[in-house]
C-alpha positions as a Python dict, from the first residue, in 0.01 Angstrom:
ca = {
    (1, 'X'): (0, 0, 0),
    (2, 'X'): (-25, 171, 339),
    (3, 'X'): (-94, 542, 328),
    (4, 'X'): (150, 763, 514),
    (5, 'X'): (41, 1023, 769),
    (6, 'X'): (277, 1269, 934),
    (7, 'X'): (178, 1401, 1275),
    (8, 'X'): (332, 1721, 1410),
    (9, 'X'): (231, 1745, 1777),
    (10, 'X'): (442, 1842, 2079),
    (11, 'X'): (216, 1681, 2340),
    (12, 'X'): (331, 1321, 2370),
    (13, 'X'): (9, 1189, 2526),
    (14, 'X'): (-198, 1329, 2238),
    (15, 'X'): (47, 1195, 1981),
    (16, 'X'): (49, 850, 2144),
    (17, 'X'): (-330, 815, 2125),
    (18, 'X'): (-342, 933, 1764),
    (19, 'X'): (-55, 706, 1658),
    (20, 'X'): (-218, 404, 1823),
    (21, 'X'): (-551, 475, 1651),
    (22, 'X'): (-396, 540, 1309),
    (23, 'X'): (-167, 236, 1312),
    (24, 'X'): (-457, 21, 1427),
    (25, 'X'): (-639, 140, 1114),
    (26, 'X'): (-345, 47, 889),
    (27, 'X'): (-186, 390, 836),
    (28, 'X'): (189, 441, 847),
    (29, 'X'): (258, 721, 1095),
    (30, 'X'): (563, 941, 1140),
    (31, 'X'): (564, 1168, 1445),
    (32, 'X'): (746, 1499, 1481),
    (33, 'X'): (753, 1703, 1803),
    (34, 'X'): (875, 2015, 1621),
    (35, 'X'): (772, 2176, 1293),
    (36, 'X'): (1125, 2248, 1176),
    (37, 'X'): (1214, 1879, 1198),
    (38, 'X'): (920, 1796, 974),
    (39, 'X'): (1023, 2058, 717),
    (40, 'X'): (1369, 1904, 694),
    (41, 'X'): (1220, 1557, 643),
    (42, 'X'): (1005, 1685, 354),
    (43, 'X'): (1312, 1725, 136),
    (44, 'X'): (1350, 1347, 114),
    (45, 'X'): (992, 1217, 131),
    (46, 'X'): (631, 1335, 149),
    (47, 'X'): (328, 1187, 324),
    (48, 'X'): (-22, 1131, 191),
    (49, 'X'): (-162, 1360, 462),
    (50, 'X'): (-41, 1582, 746),
    (51, 'X'): (-193, 1651, 1086),
    (52, 'X'): (-50, 1974, 1229),
    (53, 'X'): (-91, 2115, 1577),
    (54, 'X'): (-144, 2492, 1561),
    (55, 'X'): (33, 2568, 1890),
    (56, 'X'): (380, 2424, 1833),
    (57, 'X'): (672, 2553, 2043),
    (58, 'X'): (905, 2635, 1753),
    (59, 'X'): (671, 2755, 1475),
    (60, 'X'): (303, 2843, 1455),
    (61, 'X'): (111, 2570, 1274),
    (62, 'X'): (-41, 2820, 1030),
    (63, 'X'): (305, 2936, 920),
    (64, 'X'): (421, 2575, 897),
    (65, 'X'): (130, 2493, 665),
    (66, 'X'): (209, 2793, 445),
    (67, 'X'): (567, 2673, 400),
    (68, 'X'): (451, 2321, 316),
    (69, 'X'): (187, 2430, 65),
    (70, 'X'): (429, 2661, -116),
    (71, 'X'): (613, 2354, -246),
    (72, 'X'): (389, 2051, -199),
    (73, 'X'): (29, 1957, -266),
    (74, 'X'): (-38, 1767, 56),
    (75, 'X'): (-375, 1761, 236),
    (76, 'X'): (-352, 1914, 584),
    (77, 'X'): (-569, 1882, 893),
    (78, 'X'): (-512, 2126, 1181),
    (79, 'X'): (-540, 2031, 1547),
    (80, 'X'): (-589, 2315, 1792),
    (81, 'X'): (-706, 2391, 2144),
    (82, 'X'): (-861, 2716, 2022),
    (83, 'X'): (-1219, 2723, 1901),
    (84, 'X'): (-1226, 3084, 1782),
    (85, 'X'): (-1400, 3133, 1448),
    (86, 'X'): (-1116, 3353, 1320),
    (87, 'X'): (-867, 3069, 1374),
    (88, 'X'): (-1082, 2828, 1172),
    (89, 'X'): (-1111, 3087, 895),
    (90, 'X'): (-735, 3149, 889),
    (91, 'X'): (-661, 2778, 873),
    (92, 'X'): (-898, 2715, 585),
    (93, 'X'): (-789, 3026, 396),
    (94, 'X'): (-429, 2909, 411),
    (95, 'X'): (-541, 2599, 223),
    (96, 'X'): (-591, 2340, 496),
    (97, 'X'): (-850, 2071, 435),
    (98, 'X'): (-999, 2050, 783),
    (99, 'X'): (-973, 2192, 1135),
    (100, 'X'): (-1030, 1983, 1450),
    (101, 'X'): (-1063, 2135, 1796),
    (102, 'X'): (-919, 1968, 2107),
    (103, 'X'): (-1041, 1773, 2296),
    (104, 'X'): (-1154, 1550, 2014),
    (105, 'X'): (-1293, 1203, 1958),
    (106, 'X'): (-1050, 961, 1795),
    (107, 'X'): (-1338, 828, 1587),
    (108, 'X'): (-1406, 1180, 1463),
    (109, 'X'): (-1041, 1232, 1367),
    (110, 'X'): (-1038, 901, 1179),
    (111, 'X'): (-1358, 993, 994),
    (112, 'X'): (-1218, 1334, 899),
    (113, 'X'): (-895, 1176, 774),
    (114, 'X'): (-1082, 928, 557),
    (115, 'X'): (-1300, 1205, 413),
    (116, 'X'): (-1003, 1427, 327),
    (117, 'X'): (-805, 1143, 170),
    (118, 'X'): (-1105, 1027, -30),
    (119, 'X'): (-1165, 1378, -160),
    (120, 'X'): (-798, 1444, -234),
    (121, 'X'): (-730, 1119, -419),
    (122, 'X'): (-1056, 1103, -611),
    (123, 'X'): (-968, 1069, -978),
    (124, 'X'): (-1176, 1165, -1282),
    (125, 'X'): (-1128, 1033, -1635),
    (126, 'X'): (-904, 1266, -1840),
    (127, 'X'): (-1083, 1493, -2085),
    (128, 'X'): (-977, 1725, -2363),
    (129, 'X'): (-851, 2075, -2292),
    (130, 'X'): (-1117, 2344, -2263),
    (131, 'X'): (-1044, 2677, -2433),
    (132, 'X'): (-1266, 2963, -2320),
    (133, 'X'): (-1182, 3322, -2410),
    (134, 'X'): (-838, 3397, -2259),
    (135, 'X'): (-851, 3078, -2049),
    (136, 'X'): (-734, 2727, -2130),
    (137, 'X'): (-813, 2448, -1885),
    (138, 'X'): (-605, 2130, -1886),
    (139, 'X'): (-785, 1903, -1641),
    (140, 'X'): (-554, 1608, -1688),
    (141, 'X'): (-260, 1819, -1574),
    (142, 'X'): (-466, 2030, -1329),
    (143, 'X'): (-338, 2343, -1502),
    (144, 'X'): (-508, 2664, -1613),
    (145, 'X'): (-355, 2910, -1860),
    (146, 'X'): (-457, 3274, -1887),
    (147, 'X'): (-350, 3458, -2204),
    (148, 'X'): (-117, 3162, -2270),
    (149, 'X'): (57, 3199, -1932),
    (150, 'X'): (32, 2922, -1678),
    (151, 'X'): (-129, 3034, -1353),
    (152, 'X'): (33, 2934, -1024),
    (153, 'X'): (-274, 2826, -829),
    (154, 'X'): (-329, 2643, -504),
    (155, 'X'): (-549, 2335, -509),
    (156, 'X'): (-859, 2527, -402),
    (157, 'X'): (-791, 2825, -630),
    (158, 'X'): (-761, 2582, -921),
    (159, 'X'): (-1087, 2408, -831),
    (160, 'X'): (-1276, 2737, -796),
    (161, 'X'): (-1156, 2874, -1129),
    (162, 'X'): (-1210, 2540, -1304),
    (163, 'X'): (-1568, 2532, -1177),
    (164, 'X'): (-1640, 2874, -1326),
    (165, 'X'): (-1458, 2802, -1654),
    (166, 'X'): (-1678, 2495, -1706),
    (167, 'X'): (-1993, 2706, -1656),
    (168, 'X'): (-1918, 3050, -1804),
    (169, 'X'): (-2151, 3338, -1715),
    (170, 'X'): (-2333, 3125, -1457),
    (171, 'X'): (-2370, 3290, -1119),
    (172, 'X'): (-2253, 3062, -836),
    (173, 'X'): (-2354, 3142, -480),
    (174, 'X'): (-2085, 3113, -212),
    (175, 'X'): (-2270, 2812, -71),
    (176, 'X'): (-2267, 2640, -412),
    (177, 'X'): (-1893, 2699, -450),
    (178, 'X'): (-1831, 2566, -100),
    (179, 'X'): (-2031, 2252, -180),
    (180, 'X'): (-1852, 2196, -513),
    (181, 'X'): (-1494, 2280, -416),
    (182, 'X'): (-1476, 2195, -46),
    (183, 'X'): (-1744, 1925, -78),
    (184, 'X'): (-1829, 1779, 262),
    (185, 'X'): (-1591, 1994, 464),
    (186, 'X'): (-1851, 2130, 704),
    (187, 'X'): (-1601, 2362, 872),
    (188, 'X'): (-1555, 2573, 559),
    (189, 'X'): (-1714, 2917, 564),
    (190, 'X'): (-1835, 3156, 299),
    (191, 'X'): (-1559, 3405, 378),
    (192, 'X'): (-1314, 3138, 264),
    (193, 'X'): (-1460, 3162, -87),
    (194, 'X'): (-1420, 3542, -89),
    (195, 'X'): (-1054, 3517, 13),
    (196, 'X'): (-971, 3262, -256),
    (197, 'X'): (-1153, 3464, -524),
    (198, 'X'): (-949, 3769, -420),
    (199, 'X'): (-619, 3585, -462),
    (200, 'X'): (-726, 3443, -799),
    (201, 'X'): (-807, 3796, -918),
    (202, 'X'): (-466, 3916, -804),
    (203, 'X'): (-295, 3639, -1000),
    (204, 'X'): (-498, 3718, -1313),
    (205, 'X'): (-402, 4085, -1282),
    (206, 'X'): (-33, 3989, -1267),
    (207, 'X'): (-72, 3827, -1611),
    (208, 'X'): (-293, 4084, -1781),
    (209, 'X'): (-430, 4435, -1727),
    (210, 'X'): (-613, 4511, -1402),
    (211, 'X'): (-878, 4676, -1616),
    (212, 'X'): (-992, 4330, -1723),
    (213, 'X'): (-1162, 4142, -1442),
    (214, 'X'): (-1331, 3829, -1577),
    (215, 'X'): (-1453, 3719, -1232),
    (216, 'X'): (-1763, 3924, -1162),
    (217, 'X'): (-1916, 3990, -819),
    (218, 'X'): (-2295, 3984, -801),
    (219, 'X'): (-2386, 4141, -469),
    (220, 'X'): (-2615, 3922, -265),
    (221, 'X'): (-2586, 3644, -521),
    (222, 'X'): (-2227, 3529, -569),
    (223, 'X'): (-1969, 3514, -849),
    (224, 'X'): (-1953, 3440, -1220),
    (225, 'X'): (-1686, 3417, -1487),
    (226, 'X'): (-1778, 3669, -1755),
    (227, 'X'): (-1694, 3553, -2106),
    (228, 'X'): (-1820, 3771, -2392),
}
């Protein structure tokens, strides 16, 4: 079965080259010149991956990705003409899987797409639920419960918390968490880990008292999940 890729790009000459390359490599491509048109199409079907231009005329690509990821678990790659570090950080913190700066090599884009799809669709054999203190991890369903309440986690938040649940009290450096959760995404940065940890803590606090903070910060070292 051909995998589907949606491209949201307002520059026709860029879109044409990407579409030609992707179709030549046996992907099914759907092109949108505007972000709002893509959002409407999502109500009836979803792709295997999205490529979003950051500088769209009707909606900023970052905001578009936020709206997509609120409802759907779809891997996203950003395209942008801006090479500022802060833009890369924002894109990855939103939950995107990669960030490619224009001008780019078509071979590089294809390699990045294959890497993201391979990482996203990698399946592990189902295992039994893991109960650990107030946490319960259901890997088969990709769900984590905290004090019997299901946590609403993004894909990366889930992977970070799962990693720590499976190794309680172990201190993970930011680099280790990047390698485990983001794997071979070389554009990811250590600040991305800090931002995701912060949002996980906020979600835990919404379930139970703020006085209890199971995710511990070890200055200069990293993070651990404290389980007594």
